[in-house]
Amino acid sequence: MNVTKRNIGVLGAGTWGMALARMLCVSGNDVQVWSAIEKEIDSLSSTRVHPNLPGMKVPDELRFTKSIEEVCKDKDVLLFAVPSVFVRSTAAKARPYVADDQIIVDVAKGIEPDTLYTMTEILADELGKEGGPKGIRLVALSGPTHAEEVAVDLPTTIVSASPDMEAAKFVQEVFSNSVMRVYTNEDIKGVELSGAMKNVIALGVGISTGLGYGDNARAALITRGIAEIARLGVAMGCNVHTFAGLAGIGDLIVTATSMHSRNNRAGILIGKGETPENAVKEVGMVVEGMNALPAALELAEQYQVDMPIVQTVNAIVNKGMGAAEAVRTLMDRDPKNELK
Ligand SMILES: NC(=O)c1ccc[n+]([C@@H]2O[C@H](COP(=O)([O-])OP(=O)(O)OC[C@H]3O[C@@H](n4cnc5c(N)ncnc54)[C@H](O)[C@@H]3O)[C@@H](O)[C@H]2O)c1
């Protein structure tokens, strides 16, 4: 368990950044949080409450800063916890202040549409540019983890993934405590791909629920959904076992079955007849499943992989196809020899 006090900088003060910052603080680390939104820092440091985590008290010892230089300075670990769309811009701002060989942990989930990079690939690219550190050690931390539960110390498991096993184990040690159990995996690509793609499937599960379909359809979408993600992952060189683990099926289950998930919630609204645009507005936050759709389709095409659920979700979200009609099309496909 974590007995050594570490200095940790958290970039991003959303629900996940703040839930992890509090956890790391109460487990004895020195934690400092930065946000791109100055007003957010003012509010968090004075109220000691996050608006989306009202039951969580921010410990007095947790420090805040508006300076990205300060949050990066003298830290054993830098935790990137901004939504996926802001990972590149945040890394660009942090670049001059990241130390050589610093351990960088990413918890954002997504694929960049233009480059098809995972989040740690974006970090490697952006921090590797001129003026940045000579080298960095990247770890993806991902699994079935709702911020709302970690915020109130409910038992949680997560995967620390990196080809650099020493870095993965260091992060395992830092994040482990009596309510957080951390596993390691060398297959960072499989872990990150799972985290990005499960949001698309969760959106589909939400749509199915919104249409009034039952547990049978939900179980089918989850099971066939992970089959699609695994099929793509294996074609991309990932380890098939990753998809059967916490960061794979584990994360898909937690996302597709919980009202904490904004992808699930947005899907339910769409299934009930709301337009995708209105569903996003109503959920009020980034719906990463929608953002991941173009990249998912592009990867499927590039690797010649069949992803019928992803394509159906895309037809509903981006092509205006009615949800019930889209599901009928999915059910009526020619039976073929898909992944067992
Ligand atoms: N919430 C969870 O339970 C959870 C769990 C695991 C992983 N994640 C992943 O963590 C990431 C963050 O999720 P979240 O739930 O904290 O999101 P969130 O919507 O709560 O994050 C909003 C935060 O993003 C930051 N932000 C806003 N605009 C910004 C900008 N222009 N530049 C930089 N930062 C900006 C601000 O700090 C803001 O509070 C996502 O990729 C998500 O998939 C979330």
mmCIF file with all atom_site columns, C-alpha atoms in Angstrom, residues 75-78 98-104 132-138 164 166-167 170:
data_model
loop_
_atom_site.group_PDB
_atom_site.id
_atom_site.type_symbol
_atom_site.label_atom_id
_atom_site.label_alt_id
_atom_site.label_comp_id
_atom_site.label_asym_id
_atom_site.label_entity_id
_atom_site.label_seq_id
_atom_site.pdbx_PDB_ins_code
_atom_site.Cartn_x
_atom_site.Cartn_y
_atom_site.Cartn_z
_atom_site.occupancy
_atom_site.B_iso_or_equiv
_atom_site.pdbx_formal_charge
_atom_site.auth_seq_id
_atom_site.auth_comp_id
_atom_site.auth_asym_id
_atom_site.auth_atom_id
_atom_site.pdbx_PDB_model_num
ATOM 1  C CA . LYS A 1 75  ? 6.105  16.643 -9.061  1.00 0.00 ? 75  LYS A CA 1
ATOM 2  C CA . ASP A 1 76  ? 6.743  12.891 -8.999  1.00 0.00 ? 76  ASP A CA 1
ATOM 3  C CA . VAL A 1 77  ? 3.603  12.352 -11.077 1.00 0.00 ? 77  VAL A CA 1
ATOM 4  C CA . LEU A 1 78  ? 1.595  14.577 -13.426 1.00 0.00 ? 78  LEU A CA 1
ATOM 5  C CA . VAL A 1 98  ? 7.406  19.063 -17.790 1.00 0.00 ? 98  VAL A CA 1
ATOM 6  C CA . ALA A 1 99  ? 10.638 17.636 -16.391 1.00 0.00 ? 99  ALA A CA 1
ATOM 7  C CA . ASP A 1 100 ? 12.845 15.102 -18.178 1.00 0.00 ? 100 ASP A CA 1
ATOM 8  C CA . ASP A 1 101 ? 11.675 11.546 -17.539 1.00 0.00 ? 101 ASP A CA 1
ATOM 9  C CA . GLN A 1 102 ? 8.691  12.705 -15.458 1.00 0.00 ? 102 GLN A CA 1
ATOM 10 C CA . ILE A 1 103 ? 5.934  10.129 -14.967 1.00 0.00 ? 103 ILE A CA 1
ATOM 11 C CA . ILE A 1 104 ? 2.827  11.288 -16.828 1.00 0.00 ? 104 ILE A CA 1
ATOM 12 C CA . GLY A 1 132 ? 9.617  19.958 -24.142 1.00 0.00 ? 132 GLY A CA 1
ATOM 13 C CA . PRO A 1 133 ? 11.277 17.371 -21.876 1.00 0.00 ? 133 PRO A CA 1
ATOM 14 C CA . LYS A 1 134 ? 13.989 15.045 -23.204 1.00 0.00 ? 134 LYS A CA 1
ATOM 15 C CA . GLY A 1 135 ? 11.873 12.025 -22.393 1.00 0.00 ? 135 GLY A CA 1
ATOM 16 C CA . ILE A 1 136 ? 8.709  11.145 -20.489 1.00 0.00 ? 136 ILE A CA 1
ATOM 17 C CA . ARG A 1 137 ? 7.296  7.968  -18.992 1.00 0.00 ? 137 ARG A CA 1
ATOM 18 C CA . LEU A 1 138 ? 3.674  7.468  -19.952 1.00 0.00 ? 138 LEU A CA 1
ATOM 19 C CA . ASP A 1 164 ? 7.308  0.634  -19.245 1.00 0.00 ? 164 ASP A CA 1
ATOM 20 C CA . GLU A 1 166 ? 8.524  0.021  -13.908 1.00 0.00 ? 166 GLU A CA 1
ATOM 21 C CA . ALA A 1 167 ? 6.439  3.173  -14.478 1.00 0.00 ? 167 ALA A CA 1
ATOM 22 C CA . PHE A 1 170 ? 5.176  3.022  -9.642  1.00 0.00 ? 170 PHE A CA 1
#
